[in-house]
mmCIF file of C-alpha atoms and ligand atoms in Angstrom:
data_model
loop_
_atom_site.group_PDB
_atom_site.id
_atom_site.type_symbol
_atom_site.label_atom_id
_atom_site.label_comp_id
_atom_site.label_asym_id
_atom_site.label_seq_id
_atom_site.Cartn_x
_atom_site.Cartn_y
_atom_site.Cartn_z
ATOM 1 C CA MET A 1 -4.509 -71.087 6.967
ATOM 2 C CA ARG A 2 -7.721 -70.384 9.642
ATOM 3 C CA PHE A 3 -7.870 -67.186 11.423
ATOM 4 C CA ALA A 4 -8.900 -66.030 13.996
ATOM 5 C CA GLU A 5 -12.586 -65.083 13.746
ATOM 6 C CA ARG A 6 -11.464 -61.426 14.975
ATOM 7 C CA MET A 7 -9.112 -61.231 11.691
ATOM 8 C CA GLY A 8 -12.883 -60.827 9.845
ATOM 9 C CA ARG A 9 -12.635 -56.774 11.128
ATOM 10 C CA VAL A 10 -9.166 -56.474 10.562
ATOM 11 C CA ALA A 11 -8.837 -54.699 7.106
ATOM 12 C CA PRO A 12 -6.082 -52.509 5.045
ATOM 13 C CA SER A 13 -7.657 -49.026 5.418
ATOM 14 C CA ALA A 14 -9.280 -47.618 2.069
ATOM 15 C CA ILE A 15 -7.403 -43.833 3.019
ATOM 16 C CA ARG A 16 -3.867 -46.290 2.190
ATOM 17 C CA ASP A 17 -4.881 -47.207 -1.392
ATOM 18 C CA LEU A 18 -6.319 -43.862 -2.089
ATOM 19 C CA LEU A 19 -2.891 -42.157 -1.092
ATOM 20 C CA ARG A 20 -0.695 -44.496 -2.841
ATOM 21 C CA HIS A 21 -0.298 -41.346 -5.320
ATOM 22 C CA GLY A 22 2.436 -40.080 -2.281
ATOM 23 C CA ALA A 23 5.581 -40.563 -4.462
ATOM 24 C CA ASP A 24 4.323 -38.265 -7.315
ATOM 25 C CA PRO A 25 5.953 -35.204 -6.348
ATOM 26 C CA GLU A 26 3.531 -32.769 -8.366
ATOM 27 C CA LEU A 27 1.485 -34.034 -5.480
ATOM 28 C CA ILE A 28 0.226 -31.660 -3.402
ATOM 29 C CA SER A 29 -0.963 -33.818 0.057
ATOM 30 C CA PHE A 30 -3.453 -33.005 2.193
ATOM 31 C CA GLY A 31 -4.190 -36.297 3.302
ATOM 32 C CA GLY A 32 -1.249 -36.977 6.052
ATOM 33 C CA GLY A 33 -1.723 -35.419 9.700
ATOM 34 C CA TYR A 34 2.352 -35.516 10.022
ATOM 35 C CA PRO A 35 2.952 -32.820 12.418
ATOM 36 C CA ASP A 36 5.768 -30.603 10.856
ATOM 37 C CA PRO A 37 9.740 -32.590 10.818
ATOM 38 C CA ALA A 38 11.146 -28.539 10.893
ATOM 39 C CA LEU A 39 10.034 -28.722 14.445
ATOM 40 C CA PHE A 40 11.173 -31.624 16.156
ATOM 41 C CA PRO A 41 14.887 -29.996 18.206
ATOM 42 C CA ALA A 42 16.392 -32.485 16.796
ATOM 43 C CA ALA A 43 19.830 -30.754 18.090
ATOM 44 C CA GLU A 44 18.631 -31.260 22.254
ATOM 45 C CA LEU A 45 17.502 -34.628 21.576
ATOM 46 C CA ASN A 46 21.099 -35.870 19.762
ATOM 47 C CA GLU A 47 22.624 -34.304 23.318
ATOM 48 C CA VAL A 48 20.306 -36.316 25.320
ATOM 49 C CA TYR A 49 20.959 -39.696 23.785
ATOM 50 C CA ALA A 50 24.622 -39.722 23.491
ATOM 51 C CA GLU A 51 24.640 -38.475 27.121
ATOM 52 C CA LEU A 52 22.187 -41.874 27.819
ATOM 53 C CA LEU A 53 24.076 -43.776 25.603
ATOM 54 C CA THR A 54 27.678 -42.765 27.543
ATOM 55 C CA GLY A 55 26.833 -43.334 30.948
ATOM 56 C CA ASN A 56 26.082 -46.248 33.275
ATOM 57 C CA ARG A 57 23.830 -47.986 30.386
ATOM 58 C CA ALA A 58 20.888 -47.953 32.667
ATOM 59 C CA ALA A 59 18.860 -46.895 29.773
ATOM 60 C CA LEU A 60 19.559 -49.899 27.161
ATOM 61 C CA GLN A 61 18.132 -52.554 30.692
ATOM 62 C CA TYR A 62 14.896 -53.262 31.131
ATOM 63 C CA CYS A 63 12.401 -51.189 33.330
ATOM 64 C CA PRO A 64 9.288 -51.685 35.400
ATOM 65 C CA SER A 65 5.958 -52.187 32.831
ATOM 66 C CA ASN A 66 4.479 -48.641 33.658
ATOM 67 C CA GLY A 67 7.383 -47.015 33.144
ATOM 68 C CA LEU A 68 10.819 -44.871 33.683
ATOM 69 C CA ALA A 69 9.860 -43.266 37.345
ATOM 70 C CA ALA A 70 11.425 -40.072 36.102
ATOM 71 C CA LEU A 71 8.824 -39.806 33.457
ATOM 72 C CA ARG A 72 5.883 -40.505 35.361
ATOM 73 C CA GLU A 73 6.749 -37.858 37.370
ATOM 74 C CA HIS A 74 7.220 -35.332 34.773
ATOM 75 C CA VAL A 75 4.020 -36.443 33.246
ATOM 76 C CA ALA A 76 1.933 -36.076 36.131
ATOM 77 C CA LYS A 77 3.576 -32.469 37.128
ATOM 78 C CA ARG A 78 2.371 -31.276 33.530
ATOM 79 C CA LEU A 79 -1.054 -32.679 33.699
ATOM 80 C CA ALA A 80 -1.558 -31.449 37.385
ATOM 81 C CA GLY A 81 -0.839 -27.785 36.157
ATOM 82 C CA ASP A 82 -3.529 -28.942 33.407
ATOM 83 C CA GLY A 83 -5.970 -29.576 36.571
ATOM 84 C CA ILE A 84 -6.028 -33.419 36.361
ATOM 85 C CA ASP A 85 -5.396 -34.372 39.916
ATOM 86 C CA CYS A 86 -2.568 -36.973 39.758
ATOM 87 C CA ALA A 87 0.192 -38.098 40.653
ATOM 88 C CA ALA A 88 3.309 -40.474 39.818
ATOM 89 C CA ASP A 89 1.715 -44.143 40.196
ATOM 90 C CA ASP A 90 -1.363 -42.502 38.464
ATOM 91 C CA VAL A 91 -0.014 -42.462 35.496
ATOM 92 C CA LEU A 92 0.889 -45.821 32.707
ATOM 93 C CA ILE A 93 3.715 -44.447 30.006
ATOM 94 C CA ILE A 94 2.579 -46.033 26.721
ATOM 95 C CA GLN A 95 3.890 -46.415 22.888
ATOM 96 C CA GLY A 96 2.276 -43.458 21.648
ATOM 97 C CA ALA A 97 -1.975 -43.009 22.566
ATOM 98 C CA GLN A 98 -2.752 -45.439 19.930
ATOM 99 C CA GLN A 99 -1.790 -48.148 22.654
ATOM 100 C CA GLY A 100 -4.235 -47.210 24.877
ATOM 101 C CA LEU A 101 -6.653 -47.412 22.580
ATOM 102 C CA ASP A 102 -6.085 -51.042 21.976
ATOM 103 C CA LEU A 103 -5.630 -51.807 25.466
ATOM 104 C CA ALA A 104 -8.717 -49.661 26.487
ATOM 105 C CA GLY A 105 -10.439 -52.446 24.074
ATOM 106 C CA LYS A 106 -8.714 -55.201 25.129
ATOM 107 C CA LEU A 107 -9.679 -53.976 29.173
ATOM 108 C CA MET A 108 -13.513 -53.252 28.074
ATOM 109 C CA ILE A 109 -15.081 -54.943 24.967
ATOM 110 C CA ASP A 110 -16.364 -58.483 24.906
ATOM 111 C CA PRO A 111 -17.598 -59.365 21.443
ATOM 112 C CA GLY A 112 -20.996 -57.252 20.748
ATOM 113 C CA ASP A 113 -20.757 -54.423 23.083
ATOM 114 C CA THR A 114 -20.925 -51.188 22.113
ATOM 115 C CA VAL A 115 -18.719 -48.025 21.910
ATOM 116 C CA VAL A 116 -19.845 -44.900 21.434
ATOM 117 C CA THR A 117 -18.618 -42.223 19.409
ATOM 118 C CA GLU A 118 -18.670 -38.803 17.988
ATOM 119 C CA ASN A 119 -19.977 -39.057 14.212
ATOM 120 C CA PRO A 120 -17.265 -38.881 12.608
ATOM 121 C CA THR A 121 -14.723 -39.940 14.778
ATOM 122 C CA PHE A 122 -11.096 -40.607 14.431
ATOM 123 C CA LEU A 123 -10.436 -44.143 12.362
ATOM 124 C CA GLY A 124 -7.521 -45.053 13.979
ATOM 125 C CA ALA A 125 -9.272 -46.016 17.434
ATOM 126 C CA LEU A 126 -12.093 -47.858 15.047
ATOM 127 C CA ILE A 127 -8.772 -49.909 13.982
ATOM 128 C CA ALA A 128 -7.373 -49.885 17.339
ATOM 129 C CA PHE A 129 -10.926 -51.623 18.558
ATOM 130 C CA ASN A 130 -12.090 -54.075 15.776
ATOM 131 C CA PRO A 131 -10.152 -57.018 16.965
ATOM 132 C CA PHE A 132 -12.443 -56.750 20.011
ATOM 133 C CA GLU A 133 -15.721 -57.260 17.636
ATOM 134 C CA PRO A 134 -18.226 -54.256 18.757
ATOM 135 C CA ALA A 135 -20.584 -52.936 17.828
ATOM 136 C CA TYR A 136 -20.141 -49.043 17.642
ATOM 137 C CA ALA A 137 -23.329 -45.964 18.369
ATOM 138 C CA PRO A 138 -22.493 -43.162 16.425
ATOM 139 C CA VAL A 139 -23.313 -39.597 18.299
ATOM 140 C CA ARG A 140 -24.694 -36.565 16.215
ATOM 141 C CA THR A 141 -21.464 -33.945 15.990
ATOM 142 C CA ASP A 142 -22.355 -30.375 15.419
ATOM 143 C CA SER A 143 -20.409 -27.461 16.283
ATOM 144 C CA ASP A 144 -19.924 -28.046 19.911
ATOM 145 C CA GLY A 145 -19.079 -31.342 19.544
ATOM 146 C CA MET A 146 -21.352 -34.050 20.490
ATOM 147 C CA ASP A 147 -24.525 -33.722 21.002
ATOM 148 C CA MET A 148 -25.775 -34.606 24.539
ATOM 149 C CA ALA A 149 -29.061 -35.130 23.934
ATOM 150 C CA ASP A 150 -28.172 -37.802 20.895
ATOM 151 C CA LEU A 151 -25.820 -39.134 23.565
ATOM 152 C CA GLU A 152 -28.579 -39.426 25.788
ATOM 153 C CA ARG A 153 -30.967 -41.083 23.446
ATOM 154 C CA VAL A 154 -28.328 -43.474 22.133
ATOM 155 C CA LEU A 155 -27.332 -44.510 25.937
ATOM 156 C CA SER A 156 -31.127 -45.046 26.650
ATOM 157 C CA GLU A 157 -31.662 -47.698 23.750
ATOM 158 C CA THR A 158 -28.242 -49.148 23.528
ATOM 159 C CA PRO A 159 -27.709 -51.323 27.251
ATOM 160 C CA ARG A 160 -24.195 -53.242 26.021
ATOM 161 C CA ALA A 161 -22.636 -49.694 25.932
ATOM 162 C CA ARG A 162 -19.215 -50.116 27.954
ATOM 163 C CA LEU A 163 -16.647 -47.435 26.598
ATOM 164 C CA LEU A 164 -17.389 -44.268 25.331
ATOM 165 C CA TYR A 165 -14.619 -42.393 22.876
ATOM 166 C CA THR A 166 -13.775 -38.781 22.874
ATOM 167 C CA VAL A 167 -11.650 -36.585 21.126
ATOM 168 C CA PRO A 168 -13.011 -33.548 22.898
ATOM 169 C CA ASP A 169 -9.678 -30.644 22.082
ATOM 170 C CA TYR A 170 -9.848 -30.029 18.056
ATOM 171 C CA GLN A 171 -10.775 -34.098 17.406
ATOM 172 C CA ASN A 172 -9.442 -35.681 14.098
ATOM 173 C CA PRO A 173 -11.029 -35.418 11.827
ATOM 174 C CA THR A 174 -13.463 -32.590 12.395
ATOM 175 C CA GLY A 175 -11.266 -29.904 14.278
ATOM 176 C CA ILE A 176 -14.415 -29.594 16.851
ATOM 177 C CA THR A 177 -14.214 -28.985 19.771
ATOM 178 C CA LEU A 178 -16.637 -30.317 22.745
ATOM 179 C CA SER A 179 -17.934 -27.267 24.443
ATOM 180 C CA LEU A 180 -17.420 -26.402 28.717
ATOM 181 C CA ASP A 181 -21.161 -27.428 29.274
ATOM 182 C CA ARG A 182 -21.237 -31.014 27.323
ATOM 183 C CA ARG A 183 -18.182 -31.653 28.936
ATOM 184 C CA ARG A 184 -19.865 -31.566 32.627
ATOM 185 C CA ARG A 185 -23.384 -33.442 30.935
ATOM 186 C CA LEU A 186 -20.920 -35.782 29.149
ATOM 187 C CA ILE A 187 -20.182 -36.938 32.652
ATOM 188 C CA GLU A 188 -23.425 -36.992 34.604
ATOM 189 C CA LEU A 189 -24.532 -39.548 31.378
ATOM 190 C CA ALA A 190 -21.058 -41.624 32.040
ATOM 191 C CA ASN A 191 -21.707 -41.928 35.672
ATOM 192 C CA SER A 192 -25.580 -42.741 35.347
ATOM 193 C CA TYR A 193 -25.174 -45.620 32.342
ATOM 194 C CA ASP A 194 -22.138 -47.210 33.976
ATOM 195 C CA LEU A 195 -19.505 -46.718 31.372
ATOM 196 C CA LEU A 196 -15.609 -45.985 31.149
ATOM 197 C CA VAL A 197 -14.663 -42.718 28.818
ATOM 198 C CA VAL A 198 -11.863 -42.683 26.925
ATOM 199 C CA GLU A 199 -10.651 -39.108 26.846
ATOM 200 C CA ASP A 200 -7.646 -39.005 24.084
ATOM 201 C CA THR A 201 -6.228 -35.788 24.044
ATOM 202 C CA PRO A 202 -3.435 -35.560 20.834
ATOM 203 C CA TYR A 203 -4.203 -32.096 20.140
ATOM 204 C CA ARG A 204 -4.775 -30.571 23.438
ATOM 205 C CA GLU A 205 -1.769 -28.523 23.913
ATOM 206 C CA LEU A 206 -1.801 -27.616 20.252
ATOM 207 C CA ARG A 207 -4.079 -24.704 21.226
ATOM 208 C CA PHE A 208 -4.226 -21.902 18.954
ATOM 209 C CA ASP A 209 -7.141 -19.399 20.634
ATOM 210 C CA GLY A 210 -9.426 -19.178 23.122
ATOM 211 C CA ALA A 211 -9.194 -20.472 26.811
ATOM 212 C CA ALA A 212 -8.129 -24.119 27.750
ATOM 213 C CA LEU A 213 -11.386 -25.661 28.483
ATOM 214 C CA PRO A 214 -11.120 -28.045 31.629
ATOM 215 C CA SER A 215 -10.721 -31.924 30.961
ATOM 216 C CA LEU A 216 -12.502 -34.807 30.882
ATOM 217 C CA ALA A 217 -10.758 -36.066 33.674
ATOM 218 C CA SER A 218 -10.066 -32.957 35.500
ATOM 219 C CA LEU A 219 -14.378 -32.883 35.581
ATOM 220 C CA ASP A 220 -14.853 -36.855 36.418
ATOM 221 C CA THR A 221 -16.154 -37.295 39.927
ATOM 222 C CA GLU A 222 -16.537 -41.365 40.001
ATOM 223 C CA GLY A 223 -13.194 -42.868 38.444
ATOM 224 C CA ARG A 224 -14.471 -43.538 34.761
ATOM 225 C CA VAL A 225 -12.159 -41.056 32.824
ATOM 226 C CA LEU A 226 -9.198 -42.913 31.112
ATOM 227 C CA HIS A 227 -7.356 -39.591 29.985
ATOM 228 C CA LEU A 228 -4.543 -40.976 26.971
ATOM 229 C CA GLY A 229 -2.064 -37.959 25.758
ATOM 230 C CA THR A 230 0.489 -38.573 23.687
ATOM 231 C CA PHE A 231 4.526 -36.452 23.098
ATOM 232 C CA SER A 232 4.383 -37.548 19.126
ATOM 233 C CA LYS A 233 2.268 -34.164 18.315
ATOM 234 C CA ILE A 234 4.312 -31.700 20.916
ATOM 235 C CA LEU A 235 8.003 -33.363 20.782
ATOM 236 C CA ALA A 236 8.115 -36.229 17.738
ATOM 237 C CA PRO A 237 5.843 -39.540 17.194
ATOM 238 C CA GLY A 238 8.966 -41.496 16.550
ATOM 239 C CA MET A 239 9.576 -41.857 20.166
ATOM 240 C CA ARG A 240 6.667 -43.505 20.365
ATOM 241 C CA LEU A 241 5.777 -42.058 24.060
ATOM 242 C CA GLY A 242 2.405 -41.600 25.400
ATOM 243 C CA TRP A 243 0.669 -42.014 29.006
ATOM 244 C CA ALA A 244 -2.605 -43.310 30.361
ATOM 245 C CA VAL A 245 -4.094 -42.060 33.354
ATOM 246 C CA ALA A 246 -6.977 -43.270 35.589
ATOM 247 C CA SER A 247 -8.189 -44.832 38.778
ATOM 248 C CA THR A 248 -5.721 -46.870 40.624
ATOM 249 C CA GLU A 249 -7.970 -49.962 39.482
ATOM 250 C CA ILE A 250 -7.400 -48.909 35.735
ATOM 251 C CA VAL A 251 -3.817 -48.398 35.745
ATOM 252 C CA GLU A 252 -3.179 -51.656 37.974
ATOM 253 C CA LYS A 253 -5.403 -53.742 35.129
ATOM 254 C CA LEU A 254 -3.771 -51.389 32.000
ATOM 255 C CA THR A 255 -0.585 -51.983 33.190
ATOM 256 C CA LEU A 256 -1.498 -56.199 33.182
ATOM 257 C CA LEU A 257 -2.313 -55.898 29.903
ATOM 258 C CA LYS A 258 0.645 -53.988 28.903
ATOM 259 C CA LEU A 259 2.888 -56.423 30.087
ATOM 260 C CA ALA A 260 1.261 -58.885 28.432
ATOM 261 C CA ALA A 261 1.628 -56.845 25.285
ATOM 262 C CA ASP A 262 4.990 -55.276 24.938
ATOM 263 C CA THR A 263 6.355 -55.686 28.250
ATOM 264 C CA GLN A 264 7.150 -51.893 28.883
ATOM 265 C CA THR A 265 7.863 -49.100 26.789
ATOM 266 C CA SER A 266 12.041 -48.356 25.104
ATOM 267 C CA THR A 267 13.815 -47.932 28.141
ATOM 268 C CA LEU A 268 15.939 -45.541 26.478
ATOM 269 C CA ASN A 269 13.290 -43.402 24.924
ATOM 270 C CA MET A 270 11.638 -42.774 28.191
ATOM 271 C CA ALA A 271 14.906 -41.739 29.627
ATOM 272 C CA ALA A 272 15.463 -39.638 26.675
ATOM 273 C CA ALA A 273 12.260 -37.559 27.160
ATOM 274 C CA ALA A 274 13.141 -37.017 30.695
ATOM 275 C CA LEU A 275 16.185 -35.771 30.465
ATOM 276 C CA PHE A 276 14.741 -33.392 27.865
ATOM 277 C CA LEU A 277 12.012 -32.582 29.776
ATOM 278 C CA ASP A 278 14.790 -32.260 32.977
ATOM 279 C CA ARG A 279 16.996 -30.046 30.515
ATOM 280 C CA PHE A 280 14.858 -27.919 28.017
ATOM 281 C CA ASP A 281 11.921 -26.421 28.255
ATOM 282 C CA LEU A 282 9.095 -28.632 26.477
ATOM 283 C CA ASP A 283 6.624 -25.264 27.201
ATOM 284 C CA ALA A 284 8.889 -23.002 25.400
ATOM 285 C CA HIS A 285 8.629 -25.867 22.447
ATOM 286 C CA ILE A 286 5.012 -26.428 21.930
ATOM 287 C CA ARG A 287 4.111 -22.415 21.744
ATOM 288 C CA THR A 288 6.724 -22.383 18.551
ATOM 289 C CA ALA A 289 4.507 -25.258 17.619
ATOM 290 C CA ARG A 290 1.529 -23.342 18.146
ATOM 291 C CA ALA A 291 2.525 -20.579 16.836
ATOM 292 C CA ALA A 292 3.577 -22.579 13.068
ATOM 293 C CA TYR A 293 0.257 -24.508 12.672
ATOM 294 C CA ALA A 294 -1.997 -21.599 13.506
ATOM 295 C CA HIS A 295 -0.297 -19.845 10.980
ATOM 296 C CA LYS A 296 -0.837 -22.457 8.847
ATOM 297 C CA ARG A 297 -4.445 -23.016 9.400
ATOM 298 C CA ASP A 298 -5.164 -19.222 8.809
ATOM 299 C CA VAL A 299 -3.793 -19.864 4.765
ATOM 300 C CA MET A 300 -5.397 -22.967 4.420
ATOM 301 C CA LEU A 301 -8.132 -20.867 5.604
ATOM 302 C CA ALA A 302 -8.350 -18.219 3.823
ATOM 303 C CA ALA A 303 -7.530 -20.070 0.765
ATOM 304 C CA LEU A 304 -9.950 -21.829 1.132
ATOM 305 C CA ARG A 305 -12.294 -18.227 1.878
ATOM 306 C CA GLU A 306 -11.052 -16.758 -1.414
ATOM 307 C CA HIS A 307 -10.732 -20.025 -3.744
ATOM 308 C CA PHE A 308 -14.094 -22.165 -2.865
ATOM 309 C CA PRO A 309 -17.466 -22.275 -3.512
ATOM 310 C CA ASP A 310 -19.857 -20.564 -0.731
ATOM 311 C CA THR A 311 -21.584 -24.485 -1.662
ATOM 312 C CA VAL A 312 -18.613 -25.701 0.625
ATOM 313 C CA SER A 313 -18.511 -24.952 4.359
ATOM 314 C CA PHE A 314 -15.674 -25.932 6.546
ATOM 315 C CA THR A 315 -14.524 -26.077 10.772
ATOM 316 C CA VAL A 316 -12.411 -23.138 11.855
ATOM 317 C CA PRO A 317 -9.693 -24.776 14.427
ATOM 318 C CA ARG A 318 -8.903 -23.474 17.077
ATOM 319 C CA GLY A 319 -6.048 -25.967 17.908
ATOM 320 C CA GLY A 320 -4.737 -29.172 15.923
ATOM 321 C CA LEU A 321 -4.083 -30.035 12.643
ATOM 322 C CA PHE A 322 -7.048 -30.248 10.450
ATOM 323 C CA THR A 323 -10.022 -28.719 9.085
ATOM 324 C CA TRP A 324 -13.118 -30.471 8.073
ATOM 325 C CA LEU A 325 -14.975 -29.741 4.818
ATOM 326 C CA THR A 326 -18.717 -30.257 3.943
ATOM 327 C CA PHE A 327 -19.619 -30.343 0.439
ATOM 328 C CA PRO A 328 -23.164 -29.981 -0.813
ATOM 329 C CA ALA A 329 -25.312 -33.491 -0.334
ATOM 330 C CA GLY A 330 -24.960 -35.936 -3.038
ATOM 331 C CA PHE A 331 -21.321 -34.767 -3.789
ATOM 332 C CA ASP A 332 -19.032 -37.568 -3.316
ATOM 333 C CA THR A 333 -15.786 -36.955 -2.121
ATOM 334 C CA ALA A 334 -13.524 -40.018 -2.409
ATOM 335 C CA ALA A 335 -14.911 -40.756 -6.179
ATOM 336 C CA PHE A 336 -14.336 -36.598 -7.157
ATOM 337 C CA MET A 337 -10.636 -37.369 -5.450
ATOM 338 C CA ALA A 338 -10.427 -40.633 -7.551
ATOM 339 C CA ASP A 339 -11.591 -39.649 -10.825
ATOM 340 C CA VAL A 340 -10.728 -35.638 -10.789
ATOM 341 C CA ALA A 341 -8.489 -34.126 -8.235
ATOM 342 C CA LEU A 342 -5.962 -37.061 -8.172
ATOM 343 C CA PRO A 343 -5.296 -37.307 -11.448
ATOM 344 C CA ARG A 344 -6.056 -33.515 -12.681
ATOM 345 C CA ALA A 345 -5.382 -31.578 -9.925
ATOM 346 C CA ARG A 346 -2.502 -33.652 -8.416
ATOM 347 C CA VAL A 347 -4.120 -32.771 -4.935
ATOM 348 C CA ALA A 348 -4.829 -35.161 -2.767
ATOM 349 C CA TYR A 349 -7.571 -35.414 1.077
ATOM 350 C CA VAL A 350 -8.779 -38.163 3.080
ATOM 351 C CA PRO A 351 -12.440 -38.577 1.961
ATOM 352 C CA GLY A 352 -14.890 -39.120 4.915
ATOM 353 C CA ALA A 353 -16.613 -41.416 4.543
ATOM 354 C CA THR A 354 -14.431 -43.307 6.389
ATOM 355 C CA PHE A 355 -14.085 -41.855 9.207
ATOM 356 C CA PHE A 356 -17.935 -42.874 10.445
ATOM 357 C CA PRO A 357 -18.465 -45.747 11.898
ATOM 358 C CA GLY A 358 -22.268 -46.619 11.039
ATOM 359 C CA ALA A 359 -23.923 -45.206 7.716
ATOM 360 C CA PRO A 360 -21.468 -43.100 5.713
ATOM 361 C CA GLN A 361 -21.226 -39.717 4.636
ATOM 362 C CA HIS A 362 -19.639 -39.215 1.369
ATOM 363 C CA ASN A 363 -20.222 -34.959 1.063
ATOM 364 C CA HIS A 364 -16.411 -34.403 3.469
ATOM 365 C CA ALA A 365 -13.200 -34.371 3.632
ATOM 366 C CA ARG A 366 -10.595 -33.743 5.810
ATOM 367 C CA LEU A 367 -8.087 -31.354 5.125
ATOM 368 C CA ASN A 368 -4.365 -31.178 7.763
ATOM 369 C CA PHE A 369 -2.887 -27.845 7.441
ATOM 370 C CA SER A 370 0.972 -29.122 9.264
ATOM 371 C CA GLY A 371 2.637 -31.118 7.181
ATOM 372 C CA LEU A 372 2.982 -28.479 4.163
ATOM 373 C CA SER A 373 4.809 -25.123 3.478
ATOM 374 C CA ASP A 374 2.487 -21.735 2.797
ATOM 375 C CA ASP A 375 3.060 -21.676 -0.617
ATOM 376 C CA ARG A 376 1.590 -25.571 -1.432
ATOM 377 C CA ILE A 377 -0.867 -24.670 0.757
ATOM 378 C CA VAL A 378 -2.648 -21.663 -1.669
ATOM 379 C CA GLU A 379 -1.624 -24.023 -4.795
ATOM 380 C CA GLY A 380 -3.202 -27.336 -3.129
ATOM 381 C CA ILE A 381 -6.257 -25.008 -2.672
ATOM 382 C CA THR A 382 -6.183 -23.184 -5.819
ATOM 383 C CA ARG A 383 -6.059 -26.574 -8.221
ATOM 384 C CA LEU A 384 -8.795 -28.186 -6.086
ATOM 385 C CA SER A 385 -11.000 -25.201 -6.200
ATOM 386 C CA ALA A 386 -10.325 -24.967 -10.300
ATOM 387 C CA ALA A 387 -11.176 -28.715 -10.335
ATOM 388 C CA LEU A 388 -14.456 -28.281 -8.408
HETATM 389 N N1 PMP B 401 -5.784 -40.190 18.738
HETATM 390 C C1 PMP B 401 -5.865 -39.594 17.372
HETATM 391 C C2 PMP B 401 -7.027 -38.598 17.715
HETATM 392 C C3 PMP B 401 -5.188 -39.187 16.557
HETATM 393 O O1 PMP B 401 -5.097 -38.541 15.873
HETATM 394 C C4 PMP B 401 -3.509 -40.021 16.494
HETATM 395 C C5 PMP B 401 -2.165 -39.614 15.780
HETATM 396 N N2 PMP B 401 -2.577 -39.024 14.342
HETATM 397 C C6 PMP B 401 -3.300 -40.567 17.820
HETATM 398 C C7 PMP B 401 -4.490 -40.864 18.868
HETATM 399 C C8 PMP B 401 -2.429 -41.795 18.258
HETATM 400 O O2 PMP B 401 -1.032 -40.523 18.265
HETATM 401 P P1 PMP B 401 0.303 -41.596 18.963
HETATM 402 O O3 PMP B 401 0.260 -43.205 18.859
HETATM 403 O O4 PMP B 401 1.375 -41.561 18.154
HETATM 404 O O5 PMP B 401 0.432 -41.110 20.021
#
């Protein structure tokens, strides 16, 4: 069969192959990125779903493409509380932030246009953008996020830069947060180079310590930020509920693309989330999740400090689900995992090379701390360090 050209850019990810050992009960995997299912508010969700299904059946009907007004109102209120000037009509409900990446790609990218990203960046964004056949311009990233001098250099050398993709809070894969000065500078540069900024914030509310920094959307002066958020990490990813907030022009265009893609997000799931938010305290639930993940981060970092050699450094994330390890130059984390970590230590992680849109660096690993018990975290880090 002759498939479309774009399929040349659609391939299974290397992570999947490497994590096929998932069935081994002895395996300790730091490779996931799932929230802890013990935190899902299952009883509360059971109550709201049951009520919707015994009620007037509206939750089983179609609804407008931009989403149920009740949920858009809740989202707008939460975002307004976070400094983003928005109303319900500025909110598009999407099937997770991932759909926002696909729609943003459709909106902005012609083949050969350039997407500017952190280096490394979220693999799922590359997977979403690839079918639109972009070039990538990765920007040097340090412990304060994207380096603005390097961003300026990249933009001055890249006439077809259209879209800048960033995860400013507790980034996946590094756990790093973009500093306030750099947030301000990023908006200035987006204005002068006529970019759409896609601000992806799945971990923003999973903050462990420090104050929240203003979102890029709250600093936006020209309607250039498309702000994506999600209920996946604060409620339940299986509901597939996220939001896109942007200028009226952009939200209208995204709504047309959403209609073409899937008509609308599930009415039932949107109604359930809206009723959950009416009736229960999502912020109290988020506080519980924050405390649980902050504790797991502390357990993992303490184990790394105790057992790992000093030649391996790691980030100290102030939120989110991941820490990022840097091994000495020349060390190949993919080869080490295949040859030693999986067969001997029976520990998995995600080798870092997969997160680089340009030339891969081979001496990094992403470790997830949200999905395992304290004992398994310590055991996994101990085994990994023994194998090292
Ligand atoms: N963006 C980032 C940075 C992520 O880590 C994830 C999930 N791992 C997503 C977007 C997509 O999340 P969802 O579609 O479940 O909202």
